[in-house]
Every structure is written in structure tokens, then in C-alpha cells.
Coordinates of N, CA and C and ligand atoms in Angstrom, one line a residue:
X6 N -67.5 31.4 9.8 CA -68.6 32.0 9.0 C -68.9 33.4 9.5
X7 N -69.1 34.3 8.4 CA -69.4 35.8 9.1 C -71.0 35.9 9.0
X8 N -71.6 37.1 9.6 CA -73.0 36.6 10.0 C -73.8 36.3 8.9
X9 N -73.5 37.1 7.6 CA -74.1 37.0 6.1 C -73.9 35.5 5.7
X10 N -73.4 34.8 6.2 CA -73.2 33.5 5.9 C -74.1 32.2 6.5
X11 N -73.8 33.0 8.0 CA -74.5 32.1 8.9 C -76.6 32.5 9.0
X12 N -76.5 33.3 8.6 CA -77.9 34.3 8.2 C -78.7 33.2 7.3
X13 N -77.7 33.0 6.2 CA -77.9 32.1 5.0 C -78.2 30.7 5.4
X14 N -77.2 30.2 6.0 CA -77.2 28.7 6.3 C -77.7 28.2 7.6
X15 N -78.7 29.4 8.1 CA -79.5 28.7 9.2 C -81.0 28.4 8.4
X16 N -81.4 27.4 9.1 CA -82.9 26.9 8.4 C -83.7 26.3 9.4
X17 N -84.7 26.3 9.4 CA -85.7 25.3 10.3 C -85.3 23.9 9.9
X18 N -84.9 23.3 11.0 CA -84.3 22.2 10.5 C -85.3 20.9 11.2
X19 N -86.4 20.1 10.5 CA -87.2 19.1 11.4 C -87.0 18.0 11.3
X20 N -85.7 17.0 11.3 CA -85.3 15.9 11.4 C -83.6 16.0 12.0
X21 N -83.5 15.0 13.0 CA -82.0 14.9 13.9 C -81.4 13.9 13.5
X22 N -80.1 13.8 14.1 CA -79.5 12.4 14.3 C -79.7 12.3 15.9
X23 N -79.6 11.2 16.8 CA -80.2 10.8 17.7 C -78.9 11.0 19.0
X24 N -78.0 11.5 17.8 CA -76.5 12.4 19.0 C -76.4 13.2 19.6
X25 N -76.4 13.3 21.1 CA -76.6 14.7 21.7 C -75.2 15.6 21.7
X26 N -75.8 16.4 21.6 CA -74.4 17.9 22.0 C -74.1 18.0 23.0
X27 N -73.1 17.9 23.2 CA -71.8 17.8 24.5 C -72.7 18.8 25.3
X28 N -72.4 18.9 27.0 CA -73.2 19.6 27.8 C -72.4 21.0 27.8
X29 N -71.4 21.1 27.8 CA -70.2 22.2 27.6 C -70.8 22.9 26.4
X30 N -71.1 22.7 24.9 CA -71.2 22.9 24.1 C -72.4 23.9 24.3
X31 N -73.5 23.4 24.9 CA -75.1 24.1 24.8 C -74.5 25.0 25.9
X32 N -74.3 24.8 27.0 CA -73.5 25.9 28.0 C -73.0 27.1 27.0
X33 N -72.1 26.6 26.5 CA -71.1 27.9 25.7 C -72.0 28.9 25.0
X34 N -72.6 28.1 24.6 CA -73.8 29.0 23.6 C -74.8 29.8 24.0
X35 N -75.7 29.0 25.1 CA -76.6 29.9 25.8 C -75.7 31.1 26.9
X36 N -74.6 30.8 27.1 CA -73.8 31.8 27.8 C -73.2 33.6 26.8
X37 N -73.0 32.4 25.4 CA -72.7 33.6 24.7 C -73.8 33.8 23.8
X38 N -75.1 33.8 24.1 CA -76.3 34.8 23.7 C -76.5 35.5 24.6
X39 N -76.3 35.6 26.2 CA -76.4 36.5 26.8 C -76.0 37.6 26.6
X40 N -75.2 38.1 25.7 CA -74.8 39.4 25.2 C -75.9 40.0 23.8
X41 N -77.0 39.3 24.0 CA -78.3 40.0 23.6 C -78.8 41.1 23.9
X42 N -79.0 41.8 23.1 CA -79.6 43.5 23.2 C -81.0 43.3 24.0
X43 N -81.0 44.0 25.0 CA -82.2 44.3 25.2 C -83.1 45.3 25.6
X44 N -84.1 45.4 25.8 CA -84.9 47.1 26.3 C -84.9 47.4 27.7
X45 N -83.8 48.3 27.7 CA -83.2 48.8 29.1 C -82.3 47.9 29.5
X46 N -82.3 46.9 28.8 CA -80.9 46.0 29.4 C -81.9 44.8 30.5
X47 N -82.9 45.0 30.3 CA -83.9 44.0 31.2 C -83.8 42.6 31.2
X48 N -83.3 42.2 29.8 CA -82.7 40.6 29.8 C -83.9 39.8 30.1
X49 N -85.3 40.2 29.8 CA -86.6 39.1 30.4 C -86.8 37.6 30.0
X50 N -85.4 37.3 29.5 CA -85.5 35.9 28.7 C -85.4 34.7 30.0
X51 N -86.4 33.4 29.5 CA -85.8 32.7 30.8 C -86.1 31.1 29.7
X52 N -84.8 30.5 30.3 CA -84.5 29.0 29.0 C -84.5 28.0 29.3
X53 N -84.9 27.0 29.6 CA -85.1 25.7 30.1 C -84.9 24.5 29.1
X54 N -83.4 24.2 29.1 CA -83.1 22.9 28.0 C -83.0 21.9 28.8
X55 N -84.4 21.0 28.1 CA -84.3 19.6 28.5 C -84.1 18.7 27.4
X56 N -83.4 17.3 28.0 CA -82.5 16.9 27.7 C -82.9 15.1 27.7
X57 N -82.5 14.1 27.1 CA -82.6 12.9 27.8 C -83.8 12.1 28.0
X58 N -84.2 11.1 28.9 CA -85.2 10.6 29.4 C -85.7 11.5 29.6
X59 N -86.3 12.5 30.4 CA -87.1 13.8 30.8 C -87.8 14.4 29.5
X60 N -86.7 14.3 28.2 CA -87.2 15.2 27.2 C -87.7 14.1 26.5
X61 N -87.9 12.5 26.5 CA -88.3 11.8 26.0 C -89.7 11.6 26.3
X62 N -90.1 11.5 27.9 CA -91.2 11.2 28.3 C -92.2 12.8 28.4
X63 N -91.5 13.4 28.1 CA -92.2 15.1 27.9 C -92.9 14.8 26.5
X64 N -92.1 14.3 25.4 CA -92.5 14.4 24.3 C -93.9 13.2 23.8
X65 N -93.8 12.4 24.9 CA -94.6 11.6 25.0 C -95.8 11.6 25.8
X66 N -95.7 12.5 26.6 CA -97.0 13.3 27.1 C -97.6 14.0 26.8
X67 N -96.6 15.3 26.0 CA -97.5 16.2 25.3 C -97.8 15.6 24.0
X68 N -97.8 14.5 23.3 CA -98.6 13.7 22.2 C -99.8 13.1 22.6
X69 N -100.1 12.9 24.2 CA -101.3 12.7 24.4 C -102.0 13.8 24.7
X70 N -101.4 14.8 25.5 CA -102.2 15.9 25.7 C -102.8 16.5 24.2
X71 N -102.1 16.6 23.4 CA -102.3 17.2 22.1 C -103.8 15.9 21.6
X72 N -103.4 14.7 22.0 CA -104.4 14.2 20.9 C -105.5 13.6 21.9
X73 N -105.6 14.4 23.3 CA -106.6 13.9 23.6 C -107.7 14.7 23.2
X74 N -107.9 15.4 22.5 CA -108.7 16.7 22.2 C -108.8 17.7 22.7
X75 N -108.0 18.1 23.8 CA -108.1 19.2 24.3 C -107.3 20.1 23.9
X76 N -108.7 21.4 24.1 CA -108.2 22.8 23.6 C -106.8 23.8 24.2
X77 N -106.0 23.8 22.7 CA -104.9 24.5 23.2 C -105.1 25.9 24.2
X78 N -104.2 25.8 25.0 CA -104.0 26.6 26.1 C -102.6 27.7 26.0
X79 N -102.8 28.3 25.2 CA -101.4 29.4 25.4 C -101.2 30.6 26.0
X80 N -100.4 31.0 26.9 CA -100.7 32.2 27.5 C -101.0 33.5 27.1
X81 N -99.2 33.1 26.1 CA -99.6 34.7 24.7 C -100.3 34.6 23.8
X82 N -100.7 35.5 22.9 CA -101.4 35.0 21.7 C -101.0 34.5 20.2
X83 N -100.9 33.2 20.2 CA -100.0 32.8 19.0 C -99.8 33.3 17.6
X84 N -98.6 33.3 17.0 CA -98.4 34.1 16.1 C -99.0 33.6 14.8
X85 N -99.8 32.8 14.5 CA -100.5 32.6 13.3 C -102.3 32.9 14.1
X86 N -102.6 33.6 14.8 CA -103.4 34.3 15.6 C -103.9 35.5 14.2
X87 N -105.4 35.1 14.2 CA -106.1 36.1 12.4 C -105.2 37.2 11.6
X88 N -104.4 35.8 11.2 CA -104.0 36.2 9.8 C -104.6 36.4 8.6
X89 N -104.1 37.5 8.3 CA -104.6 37.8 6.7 C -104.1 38.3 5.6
X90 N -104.3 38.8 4.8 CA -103.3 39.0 3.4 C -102.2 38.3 2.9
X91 N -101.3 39.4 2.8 CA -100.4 38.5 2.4 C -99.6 37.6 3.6
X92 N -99.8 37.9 4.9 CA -99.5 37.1 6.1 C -99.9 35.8 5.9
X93 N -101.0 35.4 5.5 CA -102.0 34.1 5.3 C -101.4 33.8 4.1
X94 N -101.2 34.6 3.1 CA -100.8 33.7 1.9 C -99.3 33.1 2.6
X95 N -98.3 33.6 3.2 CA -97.2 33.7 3.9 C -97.1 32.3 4.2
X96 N -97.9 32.2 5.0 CA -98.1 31.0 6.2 C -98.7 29.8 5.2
X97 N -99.4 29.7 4.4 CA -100.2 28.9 3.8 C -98.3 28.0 2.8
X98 N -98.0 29.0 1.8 CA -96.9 28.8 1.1 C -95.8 27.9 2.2
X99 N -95.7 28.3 3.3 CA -94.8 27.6 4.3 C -95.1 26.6 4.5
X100 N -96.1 26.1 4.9 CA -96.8 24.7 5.2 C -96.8 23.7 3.6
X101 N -97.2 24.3 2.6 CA -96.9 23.6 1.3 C -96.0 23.1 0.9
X102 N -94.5 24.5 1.5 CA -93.4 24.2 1.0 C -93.0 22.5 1.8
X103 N -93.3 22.6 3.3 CA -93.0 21.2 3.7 C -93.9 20.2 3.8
X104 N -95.2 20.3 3.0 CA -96.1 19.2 2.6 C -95.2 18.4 1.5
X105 N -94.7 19.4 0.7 CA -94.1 19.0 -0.9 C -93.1 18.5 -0.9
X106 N -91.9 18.7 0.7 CA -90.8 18.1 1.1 C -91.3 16.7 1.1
X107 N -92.1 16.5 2.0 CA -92.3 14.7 2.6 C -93.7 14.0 1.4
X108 N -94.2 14.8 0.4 CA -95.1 14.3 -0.5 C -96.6 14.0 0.1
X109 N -96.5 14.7 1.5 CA -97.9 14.8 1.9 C -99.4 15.7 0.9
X110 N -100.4 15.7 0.7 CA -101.4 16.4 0.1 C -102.0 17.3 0.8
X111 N -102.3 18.1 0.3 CA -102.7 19.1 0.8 C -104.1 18.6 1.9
X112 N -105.1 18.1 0.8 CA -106.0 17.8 1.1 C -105.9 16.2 2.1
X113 N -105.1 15.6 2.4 CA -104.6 14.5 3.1 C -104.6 14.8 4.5
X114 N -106.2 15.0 5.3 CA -105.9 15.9 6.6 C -104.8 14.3 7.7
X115 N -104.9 13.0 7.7 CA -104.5 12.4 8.7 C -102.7 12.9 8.7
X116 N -102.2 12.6 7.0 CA -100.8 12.6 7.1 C -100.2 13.9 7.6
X117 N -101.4 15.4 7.4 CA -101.2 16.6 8.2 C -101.3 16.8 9.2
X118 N -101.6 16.2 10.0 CA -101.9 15.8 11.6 C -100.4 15.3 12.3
X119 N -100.4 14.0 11.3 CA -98.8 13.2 11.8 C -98.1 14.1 11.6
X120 N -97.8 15.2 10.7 CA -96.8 16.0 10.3 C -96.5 16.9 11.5
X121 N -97.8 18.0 11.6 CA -97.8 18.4 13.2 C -97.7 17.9 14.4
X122 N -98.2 16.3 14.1 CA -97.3 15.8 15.8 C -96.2 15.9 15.8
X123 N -95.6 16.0 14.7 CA -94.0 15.7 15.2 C -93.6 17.2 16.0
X124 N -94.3 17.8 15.8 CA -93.6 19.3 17.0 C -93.8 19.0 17.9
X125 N -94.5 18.1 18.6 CA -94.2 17.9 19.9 C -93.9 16.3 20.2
X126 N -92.6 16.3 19.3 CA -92.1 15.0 19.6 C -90.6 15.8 19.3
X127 N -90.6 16.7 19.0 CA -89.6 17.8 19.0 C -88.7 17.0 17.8
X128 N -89.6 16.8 16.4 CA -88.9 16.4 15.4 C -88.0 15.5 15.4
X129 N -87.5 15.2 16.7 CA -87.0 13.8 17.2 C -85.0 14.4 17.7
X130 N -85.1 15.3 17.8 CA -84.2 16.5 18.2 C -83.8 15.9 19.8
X131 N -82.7 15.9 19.9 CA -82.2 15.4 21.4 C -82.5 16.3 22.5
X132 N -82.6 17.8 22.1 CA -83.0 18.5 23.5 C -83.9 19.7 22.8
X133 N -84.3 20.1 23.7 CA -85.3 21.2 23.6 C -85.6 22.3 24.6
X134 N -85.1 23.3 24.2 CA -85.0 24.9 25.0 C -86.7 25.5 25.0
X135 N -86.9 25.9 26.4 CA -87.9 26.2 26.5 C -88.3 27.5 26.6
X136 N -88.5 28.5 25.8 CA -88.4 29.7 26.1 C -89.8 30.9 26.8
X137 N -89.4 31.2 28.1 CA -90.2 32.0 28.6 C -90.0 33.7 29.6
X138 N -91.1 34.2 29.1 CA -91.0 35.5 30.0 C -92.1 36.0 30.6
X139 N -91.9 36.6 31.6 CA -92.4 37.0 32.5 C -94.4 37.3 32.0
X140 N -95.4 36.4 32.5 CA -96.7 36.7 32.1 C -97.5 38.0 31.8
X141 N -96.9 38.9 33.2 CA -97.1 40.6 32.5 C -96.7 41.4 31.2
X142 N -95.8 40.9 31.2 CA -94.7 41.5 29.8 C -95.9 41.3 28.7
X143 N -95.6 42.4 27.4 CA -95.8 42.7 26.5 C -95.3 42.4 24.9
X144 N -95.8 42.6 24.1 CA -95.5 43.2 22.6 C -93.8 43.4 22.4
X145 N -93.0 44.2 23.3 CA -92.1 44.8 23.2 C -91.1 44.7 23.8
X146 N -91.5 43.4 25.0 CA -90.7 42.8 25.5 C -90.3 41.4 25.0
X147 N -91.6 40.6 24.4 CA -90.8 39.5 23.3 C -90.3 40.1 22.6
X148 N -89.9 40.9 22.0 CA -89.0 41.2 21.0 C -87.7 41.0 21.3
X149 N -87.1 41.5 22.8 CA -86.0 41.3 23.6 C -86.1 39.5 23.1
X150 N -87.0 38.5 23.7 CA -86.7 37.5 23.5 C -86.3 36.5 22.1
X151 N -87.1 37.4 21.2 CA -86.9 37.0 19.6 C -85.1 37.4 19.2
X152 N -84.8 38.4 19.8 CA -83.7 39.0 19.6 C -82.9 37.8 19.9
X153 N -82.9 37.5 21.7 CA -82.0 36.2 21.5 C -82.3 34.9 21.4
X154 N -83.2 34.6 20.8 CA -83.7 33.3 20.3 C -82.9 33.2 18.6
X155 N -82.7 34.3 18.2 CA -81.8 34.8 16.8 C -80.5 34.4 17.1
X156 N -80.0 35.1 18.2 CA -78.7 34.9 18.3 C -77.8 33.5 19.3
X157 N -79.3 33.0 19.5 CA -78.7 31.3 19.5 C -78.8 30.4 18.4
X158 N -79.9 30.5 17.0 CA -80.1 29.8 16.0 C -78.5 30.0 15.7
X159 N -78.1 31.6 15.6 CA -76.9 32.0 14.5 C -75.7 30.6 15.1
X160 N -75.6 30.9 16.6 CA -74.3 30.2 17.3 C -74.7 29.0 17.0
X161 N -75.5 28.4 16.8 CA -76.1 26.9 16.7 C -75.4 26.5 15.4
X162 N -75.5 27.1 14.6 CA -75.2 27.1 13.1 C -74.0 27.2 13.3
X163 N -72.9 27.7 14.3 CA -71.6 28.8 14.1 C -70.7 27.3 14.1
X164 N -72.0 26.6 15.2 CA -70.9 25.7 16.0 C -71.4 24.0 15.1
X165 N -71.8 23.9 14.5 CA -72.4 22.8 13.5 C -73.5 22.1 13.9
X166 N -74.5 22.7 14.3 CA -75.6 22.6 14.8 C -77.1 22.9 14.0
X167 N -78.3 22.4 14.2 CA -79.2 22.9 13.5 C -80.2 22.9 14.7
X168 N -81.6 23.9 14.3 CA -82.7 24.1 15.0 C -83.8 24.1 14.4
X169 N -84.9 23.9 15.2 CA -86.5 24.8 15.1 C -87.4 25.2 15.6
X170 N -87.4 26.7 15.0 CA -88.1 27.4 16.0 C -89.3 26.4 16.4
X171 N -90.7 26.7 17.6 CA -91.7 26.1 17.5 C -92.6 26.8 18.5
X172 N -93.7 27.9 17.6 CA -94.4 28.4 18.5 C -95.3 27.2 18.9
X173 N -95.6 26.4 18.3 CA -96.6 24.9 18.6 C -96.2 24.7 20.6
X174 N -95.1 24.5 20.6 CA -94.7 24.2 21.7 C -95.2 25.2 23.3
X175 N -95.9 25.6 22.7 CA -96.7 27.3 23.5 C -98.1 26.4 24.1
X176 N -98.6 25.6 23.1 CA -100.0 25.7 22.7 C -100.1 24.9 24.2
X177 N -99.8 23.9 24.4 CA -100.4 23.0 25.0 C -99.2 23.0 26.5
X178 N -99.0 24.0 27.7 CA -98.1 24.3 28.5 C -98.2 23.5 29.9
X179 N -99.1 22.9 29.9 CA -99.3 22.1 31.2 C -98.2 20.6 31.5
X180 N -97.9 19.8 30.5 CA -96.6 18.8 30.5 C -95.2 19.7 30.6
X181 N -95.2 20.7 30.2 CA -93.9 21.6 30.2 C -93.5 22.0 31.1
X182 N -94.2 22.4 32.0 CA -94.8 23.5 33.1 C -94.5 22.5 34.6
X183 N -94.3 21.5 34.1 CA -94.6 20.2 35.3 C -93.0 19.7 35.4
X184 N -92.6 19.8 34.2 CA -91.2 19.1 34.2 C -89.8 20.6 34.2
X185 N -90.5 21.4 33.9 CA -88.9 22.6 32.8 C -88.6 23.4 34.3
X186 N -89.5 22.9 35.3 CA -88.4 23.8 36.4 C -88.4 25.6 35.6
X187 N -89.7 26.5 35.4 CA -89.8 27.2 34.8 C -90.6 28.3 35.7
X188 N -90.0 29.4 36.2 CA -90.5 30.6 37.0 C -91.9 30.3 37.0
X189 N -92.8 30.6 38.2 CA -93.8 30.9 37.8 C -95.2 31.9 37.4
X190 N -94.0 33.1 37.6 CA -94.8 34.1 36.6 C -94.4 34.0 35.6
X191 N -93.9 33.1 34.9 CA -93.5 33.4 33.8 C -94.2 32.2 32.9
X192 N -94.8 32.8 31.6 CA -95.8 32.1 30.3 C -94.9 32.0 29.7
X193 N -95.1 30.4 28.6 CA -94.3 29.8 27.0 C -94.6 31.1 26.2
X194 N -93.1 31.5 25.3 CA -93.3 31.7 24.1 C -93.3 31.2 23.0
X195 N -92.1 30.1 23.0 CA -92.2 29.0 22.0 C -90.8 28.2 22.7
X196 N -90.6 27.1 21.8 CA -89.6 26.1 22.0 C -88.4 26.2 21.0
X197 N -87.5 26.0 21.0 CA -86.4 25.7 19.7 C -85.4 24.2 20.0
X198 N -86.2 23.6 19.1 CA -86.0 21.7 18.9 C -84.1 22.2 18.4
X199 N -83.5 20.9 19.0 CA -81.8 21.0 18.3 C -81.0 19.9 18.5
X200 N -80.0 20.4 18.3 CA -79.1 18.9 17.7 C -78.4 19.0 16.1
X201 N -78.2 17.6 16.0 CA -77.1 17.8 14.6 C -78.4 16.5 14.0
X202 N -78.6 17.8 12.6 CA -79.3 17.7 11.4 C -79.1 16.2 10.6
X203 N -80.1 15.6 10.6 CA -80.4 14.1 9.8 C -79.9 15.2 8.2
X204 N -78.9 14.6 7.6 CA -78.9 15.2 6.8 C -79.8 14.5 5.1
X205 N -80.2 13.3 5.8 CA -80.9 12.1 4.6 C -81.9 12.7 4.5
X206 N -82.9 13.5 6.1 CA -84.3 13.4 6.1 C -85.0 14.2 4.6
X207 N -85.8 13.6 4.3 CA -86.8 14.5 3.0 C -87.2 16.2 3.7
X208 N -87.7 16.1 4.8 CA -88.5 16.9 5.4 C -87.2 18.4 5.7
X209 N -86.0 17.9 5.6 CA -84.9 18.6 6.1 C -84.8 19.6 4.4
X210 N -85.5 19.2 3.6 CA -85.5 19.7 2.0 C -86.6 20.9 1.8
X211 N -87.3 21.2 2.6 CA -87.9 22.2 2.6 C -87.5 23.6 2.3
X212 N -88.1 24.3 1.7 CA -87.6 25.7 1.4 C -88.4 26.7 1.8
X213 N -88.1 27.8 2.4 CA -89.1 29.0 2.2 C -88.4 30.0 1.4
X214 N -89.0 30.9 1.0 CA -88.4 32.6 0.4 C -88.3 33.4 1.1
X215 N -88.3 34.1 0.7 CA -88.4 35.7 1.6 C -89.0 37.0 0.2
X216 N -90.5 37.7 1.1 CA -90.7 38.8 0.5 C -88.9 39.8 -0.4
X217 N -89.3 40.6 -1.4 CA -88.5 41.2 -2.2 C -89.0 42.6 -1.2
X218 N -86.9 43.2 -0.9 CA -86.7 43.9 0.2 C -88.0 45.3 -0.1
X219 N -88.2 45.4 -1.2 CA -88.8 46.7 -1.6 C -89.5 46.3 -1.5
X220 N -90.9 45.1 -0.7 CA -92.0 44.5 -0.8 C -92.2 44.8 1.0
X221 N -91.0 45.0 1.8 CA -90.5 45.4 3.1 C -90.2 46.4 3.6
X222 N -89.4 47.6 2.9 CA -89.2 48.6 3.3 C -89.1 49.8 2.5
X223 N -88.7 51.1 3.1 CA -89.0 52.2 2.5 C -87.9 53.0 3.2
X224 N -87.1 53.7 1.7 CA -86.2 54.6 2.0 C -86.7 56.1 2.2
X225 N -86.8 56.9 2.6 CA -87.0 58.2 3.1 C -86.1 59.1 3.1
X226 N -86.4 59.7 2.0 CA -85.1 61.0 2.4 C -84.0 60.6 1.7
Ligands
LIG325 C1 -91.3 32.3 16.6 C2 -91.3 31.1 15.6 C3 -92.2 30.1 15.7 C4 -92.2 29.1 14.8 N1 -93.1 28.0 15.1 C5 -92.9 26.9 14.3 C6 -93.7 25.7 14.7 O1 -94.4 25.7 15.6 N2 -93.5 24.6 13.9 C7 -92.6 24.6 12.9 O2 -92.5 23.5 12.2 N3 -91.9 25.7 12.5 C8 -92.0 26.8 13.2 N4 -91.3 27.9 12.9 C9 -90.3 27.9 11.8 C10 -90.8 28.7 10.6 O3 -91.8 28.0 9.9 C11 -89.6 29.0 9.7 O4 -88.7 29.7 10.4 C12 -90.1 29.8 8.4 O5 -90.9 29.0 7.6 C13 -88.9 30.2 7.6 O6 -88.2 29.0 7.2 P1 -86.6 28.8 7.6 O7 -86.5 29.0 9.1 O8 -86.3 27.4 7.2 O9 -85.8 29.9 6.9 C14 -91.3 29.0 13.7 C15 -90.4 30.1 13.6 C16 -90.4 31.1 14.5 C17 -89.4 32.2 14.3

């Protein structure tokens, strides 16, 4: 696949088959994202794939931490952080588009609850990459990290793989934090759930769009 292809056929993918990916396999891949661009060549990315029993009972912890009522705790400021305009219509249309996948209502707050627990049951995904950098860092240095958070979705795809992103996995860092063996100056930016794609699930039917390119950019000159 060339990248216009692989661009195409990557998707937030939130239902697995319960088969994990060879350990060689995730090696190869997070080896060959390290050839990520970054600012000054700083590389501030740091990745924690858990895996197994560990990523079972993680996922089972953070469903209690999440529903004991306690207030999320994220270090950065999460990216659905006061949204407005067309951002909020953005984000609103996204969540519809996968209410409409699984036939949940809008107005149906429990079945939207279940829906969001599943991010931290990591969609039921055999492993889950933990992604962090350094607590000082800035605006301009996750970008370095989005950069190769990109260029492991692409290889995931390359290699017959699916993902999802999950800034959710930010929110609540204390079960994470205990198990991922994770620097400790370093704060969650988000998670990316993976494995090979349930391809039955309803939820895997979701769609988003994308703004029209002239709704994005501006030629000059
Ligand atoms: C940084 C980042 C954080 C995201 N956080 C979540 C999340 O917490 N839960 C979720 O279900 N999807 C999450 N997504 C997936 C987006 O909803 C999805 O990428 C977007 O709707 C576009 O759809 P597509 O990826 O299927 O093309 C996230 C995506 C990114 C890039």
C-alpha cells in the first residue's frame, strides 16, 4: 500500500479479535516509527505496550477508578478542552456518527456511559501503547509525539493491523502510572488500543468526514 492508500484505510477501529500480535511484529513497528521527524531531532516520545494479564487487570481497574466518581486527573489539557464552533459541531457529529453505529440514542445517557467505558477496557484490544512525554514540554512538542503516533497507526495498517487513538486514556493516570513502568517526569498524552479488527462488530461501522480542503486551507501567491 502507498501512503494515499494507507491514509485511506486507517480508521479508529473499537472492536478486536481476542488474537494478539506476534511480539516481533509490535517490535518491528515501534522500531520503524522511530524514524519520526522531530523538533531538533529531540525524539520526546516515550511508549509503554502492555500486553496480557497486566493489560487485563489494568483495564479492570481503571473501570473502577473511572466509575468510582472520581474527578478526572490529566496532566495535559485534554483535547476536547472548550470547544467551540465548528470544533464542537466537529466533535458532537463524531460521537453521533458512533451512537448510530451501535443504535444507541442520543438522549440514552446509561447506554452512553457503557459506550465510554469501553475506552478503558481498551475496546477489548489485546494491547495498549501508552503514550508519554516529558511533564515540562509544551504545545510543540506533542506535536513531535502526534507525528509518530501517525506513523505507527500508518504501519499498523501496513502490516494488517487496526487501532484507536484514545485521549480518554489521559484522564484517569493513576492505574497506568502503577503498572506501564513509565519515566517519572513524564505525563499521559493519550493511549492507542490495537490488534486485528473484529471485523462483524457494528461499532467498527462508524464513519467520520473530513472538513472540504478549502474549508482548511489557503493558497497565497
Ligand atoms: C489524539 C486523539 C485522541 C483520540 N481520543 C479518542 C478517545 O478517547 N476515544 C475514542 O473512541 N476515539 C478517540 N479518538 C479517535 C477519533 O475520534 C477519530 O480519530 C476521529 O473521529 C476520526 O475518525 P477516524 O479515525 O475513524 O478516521 C482520538 C483520536 C486522536 C487522534
Amino acid at each position: 500500500m502507498n501512503v494515499v492508500e494507507l491514509l485511506n484505510k486507517r480508521r479508529a477501529v473499537r472492536a478486536y479479535s481476542d488474537k494478539d500480535v506476534p511480539k516481533e511484529l509490535i517490535r518491528e513497528i515501534f522500531a520503524q516509527a522511530q524514524q519520526s521527524a522531530s523538533n531538533c531531532n529531540t525524539q520526546p516520545w516515550h511508549v509503554s505496550i502492555i500486553s496480557g494479564d497486566t493489560k487485563n487487570q489494568l483495564a479492570t481497574d481503571l473501570v473502577a477508578e473511572v466509575s468510582s466518581g472520581k474527578a478526572p486527573s490529566p496532566t495535559f489539557q485534554p483535547g476536547d478542552y472548550g470547544l467551540a464552533d465548528e470544533y464542537k459541531v466537529r466533535q458532537v457529529d463524531c460521537a453521533v456518527a458512533l451512537y448510530k453505529a451501535v443504535g444507541v440514542e442520543r438522549g440514552d445517557k446509561p447506554a452512553r456511559m457503557e459506550l465510554m467505558l469501553k475506552n478503558w477496557q481498551f475496546f477489548g484490544a489485546p494491547h495498549v501503547a501508552i503514550f508519554s512525554m516529558p511533564k515540562a514540554m509544551k504545545e510543540v512538542n506533542a506535536v513531535d509525539v502526534g507525528i509518530y503516533l501517525q506513523a505507527i497507526m500508518l504501519l499498523m495498517v501496513e502490516n494488517g493491523l487496526a487501532s484507536c487513538p484514545q485521549g480518554a486514556l489521559a484522564f484517569y493516570p493513576d492505574p497506568i502510572l502503577e503498572v506501564a513502568q513509565i519515566p517519572e517526569e513524564n505525563g499521559i498524552l493519550f493511549g492507542l488500543s490495537f490488534g486485528y479488527e473484529d471485523q462483524e462488530a457494528q461499532i467498527n461501522t462508524a464513519k467520520t468526514d473530513r472538513a472540504a480542503l478549502d474549508d482548511i486551507a489557503v493558497f497565497v501567491g
